[in-house]
């Protein structure tokens, strides 16, 4: 005849209380009241017909029977934890979390992701956006698309693409009361700026074009996301300093135009970055191969 298993809650209370030799600490760990722990253990003792604790003044001790019982209970809970961890790890093998900038996600990555999901339907891609560097130690993020020079200790960095800087605007600005016909006309236009790491873009481009850098100080509009700067240009509000990855789709569809031929290479580029120890996982390898091919094919 198979023995009936005692209450799981009672066993959890017993294991925690035995480990701490304290009902109070066990209650805190399990997020219940001390009274609840006391009731659960008393009920377990009644189920087993055995006393498990010697209750002394301000002290708690295990009975000989409890000392014999505890290793098996502890091993069983460890097995449950390990089994749960294996289950969650198996599920995590299907989830790929990628961090990037909000503007890059909206203007460049998201339009491409449907192709990846068609090729790899078993991988659940989750995109998170942040301007801060990813803390890979938490394990919440598998990879990030970072802008820089590719030198991050302890991380694998795979080159994706470089950007070029050049003004972009709505086709409507090429005509109208103040038509944008030559670079000098920028002095009479509203310049659209992006804060953060892009503050100097206009000055650098104006200098390369042989124009006064002071034009970049003229009254204009500043946004904290390139996505918003590009949208303002699409709406005909002014002229934005575009970066290839953020504006190439709008240029291809004629929503934005490049009024001048002068372009300025950026001094860094985008990389797919991941912890070296986890860089070759199947889900991340699949994403890396697809992303690099997508960049090379201009998908």
mmCIF file of C-alpha atoms in Angstrom:
data_model
loop_
_atom_site.group_PDB
_atom_site.id
_atom_site.type_symbol
_atom_site.label_atom_id
_atom_site.label_comp_id
_atom_site.label_asym_id
_atom_site.label_seq_id
_atom_site.Cartn_x
_atom_site.Cartn_y
_atom_site.Cartn_z
ATOM 1 C CA UNK A 1 0.000 0.000 0.000
ATOM 2 C CA UNK A 2 1.389 3.374 -0.990
ATOM 3 C CA UNK A 3 1.877 5.786 1.908
ATOM 4 C CA UNK A 4 -0.145 8.996 1.671
ATOM 5 C CA UNK A 5 2.040 12.052 1.208
ATOM 6 C CA UNK A 6 1.719 14.746 3.866
ATOM 7 C CA UNK A 7 0.791 18.339 3.104
ATOM 8 C CA UNK A 8 3.277 20.098 0.796
ATOM 9 C CA UNK A 9 2.779 23.353 2.687
ATOM 10 C CA UNK A 10 3.568 21.547 5.920
ATOM 11 C CA UNK A 11 6.723 20.057 4.448
ATOM 12 C CA UNK A 12 7.835 23.494 3.146
ATOM 13 C CA UNK A 13 7.251 24.986 6.596
ATOM 14 C CA UNK A 14 9.157 22.141 8.250
ATOM 15 C CA UNK A 15 12.142 22.404 5.865
ATOM 16 C CA UNK A 16 12.413 26.180 6.308
ATOM 17 C CA UNK A 17 11.956 26.106 10.078
ATOM 18 C CA UNK A 18 14.455 23.261 10.437
ATOM 19 C CA UNK A 19 16.988 25.156 8.341
ATOM 20 C CA UNK A 20 16.613 28.357 10.355
ATOM 21 C CA UNK A 21 15.692 26.713 13.693
ATOM 22 C CA UNK A 22 13.225 29.567 13.900
ATOM 23 C CA UNK A 23 9.518 29.832 13.087
ATOM 24 C CA UNK A 24 9.925 33.595 12.725
ATOM 25 C CA UNK A 25 12.658 33.361 10.096
ATOM 26 C CA UNK A 26 10.823 30.591 8.260
ATOM 27 C CA UNK A 27 7.693 32.767 8.144
ATOM 28 C CA UNK A 28 9.696 35.666 6.731
ATOM 29 C CA UNK A 29 11.237 33.465 4.021
ATOM 30 C CA UNK A 30 7.894 31.972 2.974
ATOM 31 C CA UNK A 31 6.077 35.303 3.270
ATOM 32 C CA UNK A 32 3.489 34.060 5.756
ATOM 33 C CA UNK A 33 2.835 34.759 9.438
ATOM 34 C CA UNK A 34 4.606 32.990 12.267
ATOM 35 C CA UNK A 35 1.207 31.676 13.381
ATOM 36 C CA UNK A 36 0.703 30.095 9.942
ATOM 37 C CA UNK A 37 4.069 28.322 10.199
ATOM 38 C CA UNK A 38 3.195 27.040 13.661
ATOM 39 C CA UNK A 39 -0.191 25.729 12.457
ATOM 40 C CA UNK A 40 1.287 24.051 9.371
ATOM 41 C CA UNK A 41 3.951 22.261 11.387
ATOM 42 C CA UNK A 42 1.464 21.196 14.066
ATOM 43 C CA UNK A 43 -0.804 19.793 11.336
ATOM 44 C CA UNK A 44 2.203 17.975 9.772
ATOM 45 C CA UNK A 45 3.101 16.462 13.160
ATOM 46 C CA UNK A 46 -0.499 15.265 13.516
ATOM 47 C CA UNK A 47 -0.425 13.739 10.012
ATOM 48 C CA UNK A 48 2.833 11.926 10.744
ATOM 49 C CA UNK A 49 2.047 11.106 14.367
ATOM 50 C CA UNK A 50 5.543 12.303 15.223
ATOM 51 C CA UNK A 51 6.894 15.360 17.052
ATOM 52 C CA UNK A 52 9.368 17.253 14.900
ATOM 53 C CA UNK A 53 10.488 20.110 17.112
ATOM 54 C CA UNK A 54 11.438 20.532 20.732
ATOM 55 C CA UNK A 55 10.002 23.893 21.722
ATOM 56 C CA UNK A 56 12.164 25.479 24.387
ATOM 57 C CA UNK A 57 12.241 28.961 25.853
ATOM 58 C CA UNK A 58 13.310 31.233 22.981
ATOM 59 C CA UNK A 59 14.901 28.255 21.236
ATOM 60 C CA UNK A 60 13.924 25.533 18.809
ATOM 61 C CA UNK A 61 15.549 22.147 18.361
ATOM 62 C CA UNK A 62 14.899 19.134 16.139
ATOM 63 C CA UNK A 63 13.759 15.837 17.582
ATOM 64 C CA UNK A 64 15.824 12.758 16.643
ATOM 65 C CA UNK A 65 13.032 11.733 14.247
ATOM 66 C CA UNK A 66 13.105 15.147 12.564
ATOM 67 C CA UNK A 67 16.884 14.970 12.135
ATOM 68 C CA UNK A 68 16.431 11.657 10.345
ATOM 69 C CA UNK A 69 13.518 12.978 8.241
ATOM 70 C CA UNK A 70 15.075 16.317 7.225
ATOM 71 C CA UNK A 71 17.765 15.151 4.694
ATOM 72 C CA UNK A 72 15.178 13.358 2.545
ATOM 73 C CA UNK A 73 12.803 16.350 2.607
ATOM 74 C CA UNK A 74 15.634 18.750 1.786
ATOM 75 C CA UNK A 75 16.778 16.535 -1.105
ATOM 76 C CA UNK A 76 13.220 16.363 -2.432
ATOM 77 C CA UNK A 77 12.878 20.152 -2.450
ATOM 78 C CA UNK A 78 16.271 20.480 -4.112
ATOM 79 C CA UNK A 79 15.118 18.058 -6.794
ATOM 80 C CA UNK A 80 11.987 20.164 -7.307
ATOM 81 C CA UNK A 81 14.068 23.318 -7.633
ATOM 82 C CA UNK A 82 16.430 21.676 -10.119
ATOM 83 C CA UNK A 83 13.555 20.282 -12.175
ATOM 84 C CA UNK A 84 11.903 23.711 -12.268
ATOM 85 C CA UNK A 85 15.188 25.346 -13.241
ATOM 86 C CA UNK A 86 15.648 22.847 -16.087
ATOM 87 C CA UNK A 87 12.088 23.499 -17.254
ATOM 88 C CA UNK A 88 12.582 27.267 -17.255
ATOM 89 C CA UNK A 89 15.952 26.987 -18.979
ATOM 90 C CA UNK A 90 14.310 24.872 -21.670
ATOM 91 C CA UNK A 91 11.672 27.567 -22.110
ATOM 92 C CA UNK A 92 14.341 30.279 -22.164
ATOM 93 C CA UNK A 93 16.012 28.518 -25.074
ATOM 94 C CA UNK A 94 13.005 29.604 -27.132
ATOM 95 C CA UNK A 95 13.007 33.221 -25.893
ATOM 96 C CA UNK A 96 15.536 35.688 -27.287
ATOM 97 C CA UNK A 97 15.640 39.104 -25.609
ATOM 98 C CA UNK A 98 17.436 41.852 -27.518
ATOM 99 C CA UNK A 99 18.086 45.345 -26.190
ATOM 100 C CA UNK A 100 18.600 48.372 -28.410
ATOM 101 C CA UNK A 101 17.807 52.066 -28.737
ATOM 102 C CA UNK A 102 14.139 52.903 -29.174
ATOM 103 C CA UNK A 103 14.737 54.834 -32.394
ATOM 104 C CA UNK A 104 16.859 52.089 -33.946
ATOM 105 C CA UNK A 105 14.249 49.511 -32.994
ATOM 106 C CA UNK A 106 11.402 51.503 -34.561
ATOM 107 C CA UNK A 107 13.136 52.724 -37.717
ATOM 108 C CA UNK A 108 15.480 49.833 -38.527
ATOM 109 C CA UNK A 109 15.063 46.592 -36.548
ATOM 110 C CA UNK A 110 11.299 46.087 -36.256
ATOM 111 C CA UNK A 111 10.587 46.294 -40.009
ATOM 112 C CA UNK A 112 13.007 43.392 -40.509
ATOM 113 C CA UNK A 113 11.906 41.104 -37.678
ATOM 114 C CA UNK A 114 9.034 39.465 -39.537
ATOM 115 C CA UNK A 115 11.599 37.890 -41.873
ATOM 116 C CA UNK A 116 13.463 36.413 -38.895
ATOM 117 C CA UNK A 117 10.279 34.999 -37.369
ATOM 118 C CA UNK A 118 9.316 33.410 -40.671
ATOM 119 C CA UNK A 119 12.730 31.742 -40.850
ATOM 120 C CA UNK A 120 12.790 30.767 -37.143
ATOM 121 C CA UNK A 121 9.206 30.333 -35.880
ATOM 122 C CA UNK A 122 10.424 28.453 -32.820
ATOM 123 C CA UNK A 123 12.245 31.487 -31.394
ATOM 124 C CA UNK A 124 10.215 34.076 -29.507
ATOM 125 C CA UNK A 125 11.950 37.447 -29.977
ATOM 126 C CA UNK A 126 11.447 40.095 -27.326
ATOM 127 C CA UNK A 127 12.717 43.639 -27.871
ATOM 128 C CA UNK A 128 13.549 45.933 -24.972
ATOM 129 C CA UNK A 129 14.703 49.517 -25.437
ATOM 130 C CA UNK A 130 17.016 51.591 -23.285
ATOM 131 C CA UNK A 131 19.632 54.298 -23.618
ATOM 132 C CA UNK A 132 21.684 52.694 -20.834
ATOM 133 C CA UNK A 133 24.234 49.942 -21.338
ATOM 134 C CA UNK A 134 22.827 46.490 -20.702
ATOM 135 C CA UNK A 135 23.767 44.657 -17.528
ATOM 136 C CA UNK A 136 24.256 41.167 -18.947
ATOM 137 C CA UNK A 137 24.993 39.762 -15.480
ATOM 138 C CA UNK A 138 21.285 39.801 -14.654
ATOM 139 C CA UNK A 139 20.650 37.238 -17.414
ATOM 140 C CA UNK A 140 17.489 39.051 -18.529
ATOM 141 C CA UNK A 141 18.947 40.140 -21.887
ATOM 142 C CA UNK A 142 20.652 37.827 -24.389
ATOM 143 C CA UNK A 143 22.119 40.421 -26.771
ATOM 144 C CA UNK A 144 22.183 44.128 -27.488
ATOM 145 C CA UNK A 145 22.733 46.286 -30.537
ATOM 146 C CA UNK A 146 25.246 48.889 -29.427
ATOM 147 C CA UNK A 147 26.790 51.902 -31.060
ATOM 148 C CA UNK A 148 30.521 52.295 -30.543
ATOM 149 C CA UNK A 149 33.915 51.009 -31.610
ATOM 150 C CA UNK A 150 33.424 47.358 -30.690
ATOM 151 C CA UNK A 151 35.646 47.259 -27.636
ATOM 152 C CA UNK A 152 33.702 45.938 -24.659
ATOM 153 C CA UNK A 153 35.673 43.591 -22.342
ATOM 154 C CA UNK A 154 34.119 40.174 -21.810
ATOM 155 C CA UNK A 155 31.655 40.605 -24.660
ATOM 156 C CA UNK A 156 31.558 39.308 -28.191
ATOM 157 C CA UNK A 157 30.950 42.161 -30.628
ATOM 158 C CA UNK A 158 29.907 41.393 -34.210
ATOM 159 C CA UNK A 159 30.075 44.266 -36.703
ATOM 160 C CA UNK A 160 26.774 45.196 -38.307
ATOM 161 C CA UNK A 161 27.004 48.536 -40.068
ATOM 162 C CA UNK A 162 28.315 52.088 -40.077
ATOM 163 C CA UNK A 163 26.284 55.233 -40.413
ATOM 164 C CA UNK A 164 26.808 58.293 -42.557
ATOM 165 C CA UNK A 165 25.608 61.738 -41.559
ATOM 166 C CA UNK A 166 23.697 63.952 -43.994
ATOM 167 C CA UNK A 167 20.744 66.359 -43.886
ATOM 168 C CA UNK A 168 17.288 65.055 -44.766
ATOM 169 C CA UNK A 169 13.963 66.807 -45.144
ATOM 170 C CA UNK A 170 10.472 66.491 -46.525
ATOM 171 C CA UNK A 171 10.221 66.989 -50.317
ATOM 172 C CA UNK A 172 7.936 69.939 -49.533
ATOM 173 C CA UNK A 173 10.884 71.944 -48.191
ATOM 174 C CA UNK A 174 12.581 71.966 -51.583
ATOM 175 C CA UNK A 175 9.942 74.439 -52.672
ATOM 176 C CA UNK A 176 7.781 76.984 -50.902
ATOM 177 C CA UNK A 177 8.481 80.470 -49.538
ATOM 178 C CA UNK A 178 12.014 79.576 -48.392
ATOM 179 C CA UNK A 179 13.092 76.821 -50.809
ATOM 180 C CA UNK A 180 16.032 74.644 -49.827
ATOM 181 C CA UNK A 181 18.107 74.714 -52.996
ATOM 182 C CA UNK A 182 21.701 74.939 -51.766
ATOM 183 C CA UNK A 183 23.518 74.254 -48.491
ATOM 184 C CA UNK A 184 23.686 77.987 -47.692
ATOM 185 C CA UNK A 185 19.876 77.995 -47.473
ATOM 186 C CA UNK A 186 20.146 76.025 -44.230
ATOM 187 C CA UNK A 187 20.717 79.354 -42.488
ATOM 188 C CA UNK A 188 17.056 80.152 -43.202
ATOM 189 C CA UNK A 189 15.636 76.769 -42.223
ATOM 190 C CA UNK A 190 14.606 75.261 -38.886
ATOM 191 C CA UNK A 191 17.293 72.764 -37.914
ATOM 192 C CA UNK A 192 16.160 69.667 -36.056
ATOM 193 C CA UNK A 193 18.581 68.340 -33.438
ATOM 194 C CA UNK A 194 18.830 65.190 -31.331
ATOM 195 C CA UNK A 195 20.272 65.354 -27.831
ATOM 196 C CA UNK A 196 22.346 62.697 -26.132
ATOM 197 C CA UNK A 197 25.234 61.405 -28.213
ATOM 198 C CA UNK A 198 24.169 63.267 -31.345
ATOM 199 C CA UNK A 199 24.535 66.867 -30.178
ATOM 200 C CA UNK A 200 27.518 67.582 -32.419
ATOM 201 C CA UNK A 201 26.209 66.086 -35.687
ATOM 202 C CA UNK A 202 25.143 69.360 -37.269
ATOM 203 C CA UNK A 203 28.364 71.178 -36.401
ATOM 204 C CA UNK A 204 30.479 68.350 -37.830
ATOM 205 C CA UNK A 205 28.524 68.242 -41.086
ATOM 206 C CA UNK A 206 28.482 72.037 -41.540
ATOM 207 C CA UNK A 207 32.251 72.168 -41.015
ATOM 208 C CA UNK A 208 32.792 69.381 -43.577
ATOM 209 C CA UNK A 209 30.556 71.277 -46.021
ATOM 210 C CA UNK A 210 32.602 74.448 -45.597
ATOM 211 C CA UNK A 211 29.766 76.327 -43.935
ATOM 212 C CA UNK A 212 29.870 78.336 -40.702
ATOM 213 C CA UNK A 213 29.448 76.037 -37.713
ATOM 214 C CA UNK A 214 27.476 78.869 -36.087
ATOM 215 C CA UNK A 215 24.468 77.880 -38.236
ATOM 216 C CA UNK A 216 24.015 74.909 -35.913
ATOM 217 C CA UNK A 217 23.405 77.379 -33.064
ATOM 218 C CA UNK A 218 20.483 79.028 -34.820
ATOM 219 C CA UNK A 219 17.072 78.616 -33.138
ATOM 220 C CA UNK A 220 15.645 75.179 -33.881
ATOM 221 C CA UNK A 221 14.051 72.157 -32.239
ATOM 222 C CA UNK A 222 15.768 69.487 -30.150
ATOM 223 C CA UNK A 223 14.404 66.012 -29.377
ATOM 224 C CA UNK A 224 15.731 63.296 -27.100
ATOM 225 C CA UNK A 225 15.071 60.500 -29.621
ATOM 226 C CA UNK A 226 16.182 60.311 -33.255
ATOM 227 C CA UNK A 227 12.794 58.744 -33.943
ATOM 228 C CA UNK A 228 11.129 62.042 -33.010
ATOM 229 C CA UNK A 229 13.660 64.102 -34.971
ATOM 230 C CA UNK A 230 13.009 62.046 -38.097
ATOM 231 C CA UNK A 231 9.260 62.313 -37.598
ATOM 232 C CA UNK A 232 9.548 66.109 -37.375
ATOM 233 C CA UNK A 233 11.426 66.071 -40.694
ATOM 234 C CA UNK A 234 8.731 63.851 -42.233
ATOM 235 C CA UNK A 235 6.132 66.375 -41.090
ATOM 236 C CA UNK A 236 7.982 69.191 -42.865
ATOM 237 C CA UNK A 237 8.840 71.038 -39.646
ATOM 238 C CA UNK A 238 12.516 71.420 -40.537
ATOM 239 C CA UNK A 239 15.734 69.795 -41.697
ATOM 240 C CA UNK A 240 17.157 66.898 -39.679
ATOM 241 C CA UNK A 241 20.645 65.500 -39.551
ATOM 242 C CA UNK A 242 19.987 61.968 -40.709
ATOM 243 C CA UNK A 243 21.919 58.807 -40.023
ATOM 244 C CA UNK A 244 21.736 56.037 -42.597
ATOM 245 C CA UNK A 245 20.137 53.348 -40.439
ATOM 246 C CA UNK A 246 17.379 55.672 -39.245
ATOM 247 C CA UNK A 247 16.326 57.265 -42.541
ATOM 248 C CA UNK A 248 17.135 54.830 -45.365
ATOM 249 C CA UNK A 249 13.617 53.343 -45.451
ATOM 250 C CA UNK A 250 11.934 56.754 -45.589
ATOM 251 C CA UNK A 251 14.324 57.876 -48.336
ATOM 252 C CA UNK A 252 13.633 54.730 -50.352
ATOM 253 C CA UNK A 253 9.876 55.410 -50.161
ATOM 254 C CA UNK A 254 10.245 59.086 -51.065
ATOM 255 C CA UNK A 255 9.023 60.398 -47.743
ATOM 256 C CA UNK A 256 12.400 62.048 -47.131
ATOM 257 C CA UNK A 257 14.913 63.481 -49.575
ATOM 258 C CA UNK A 258 18.644 64.142 -49.339
ATOM 259 C CA UNK A 259 19.053 67.719 -50.594
ATOM 260 C CA UNK A 260 22.877 67.742 -50.740
ATOM 261 C CA UNK A 261 25.543 65.286 -51.876
ATOM 262 C CA UNK A 262 27.911 65.893 -48.959
ATOM 263 C CA UNK A 263 27.963 63.020 -46.451
ATOM 264 C CA UNK A 264 30.100 62.597 -43.373
ATOM 265 C CA UNK A 265 31.216 59.149 -42.162
ATOM 266 C CA UNK A 266 30.432 58.513 -38.519
ATOM 267 C CA UNK A 267 33.422 57.597 -36.355
ATOM 268 C CA UNK A 268 31.823 54.427 -34.970
ATOM 269 C CA UNK A 269 29.200 51.852 -35.897
ATOM 270 C CA UNK A 270 26.600 49.365 -34.715
ATOM 271 C CA UNK A 271 27.533 45.983 -33.253
ATOM 272 C CA UNK A 272 25.572 42.981 -32.051
ATOM 273 C CA UNK A 273 26.939 42.437 -28.556
ATOM 274 C CA UNK A 274 26.505 39.419 -26.308
ATOM 275 C CA UNK A 275 28.289 37.802 -23.329
ATOM 276 C CA UNK A 276 31.146 35.687 -24.646
ATOM 277 C CA UNK A 277 30.063 32.709 -22.526
ATOM 278 C CA UNK A 278 26.574 32.635 -24.084
ATOM 279 C CA UNK A 279 27.341 33.964 -27.555
ATOM 280 C CA UNK A 280 27.124 30.571 -29.293
ATOM 281 C CA UNK A 281 23.739 29.466 -27.968
ATOM 282 C CA UNK A 282 21.524 28.156 -30.802
ATOM 283 C CA UNK A 283 18.959 30.961 -30.578
ATOM 284 C CA UNK A 284 21.600 33.700 -30.514
ATOM 285 C CA UNK A 285 23.656 32.120 -33.291
ATOM 286 C CA UNK A 286 20.535 31.966 -35.474
ATOM 287 C CA UNK A 287 19.732 35.618 -34.783
ATOM 288 C CA UNK A 288 23.326 36.722 -35.416
ATOM 289 C CA UNK A 289 23.578 34.921 -38.745
ATOM 290 C CA UNK A 290 20.231 36.288 -39.881
ATOM 291 C CA UNK A 291 20.973 39.859 -38.754
ATOM 292 C CA UNK A 292 24.380 40.019 -40.433
ATOM 293 C CA UNK A 293 22.940 38.569 -43.650
ATOM 294 C CA UNK A 294 20.078 41.078 -43.466
ATOM 295 C CA UNK A 295 22.531 43.976 -43.210
ATOM 296 C CA UNK A 296 24.692 42.665 -46.067
ATOM 297 C CA UNK A 297 21.659 42.098 -48.296
ATOM 298 C CA UNK A 298 20.031 45.416 -47.296
ATOM 299 C CA UNK A 299 16.900 43.471 -46.486
#
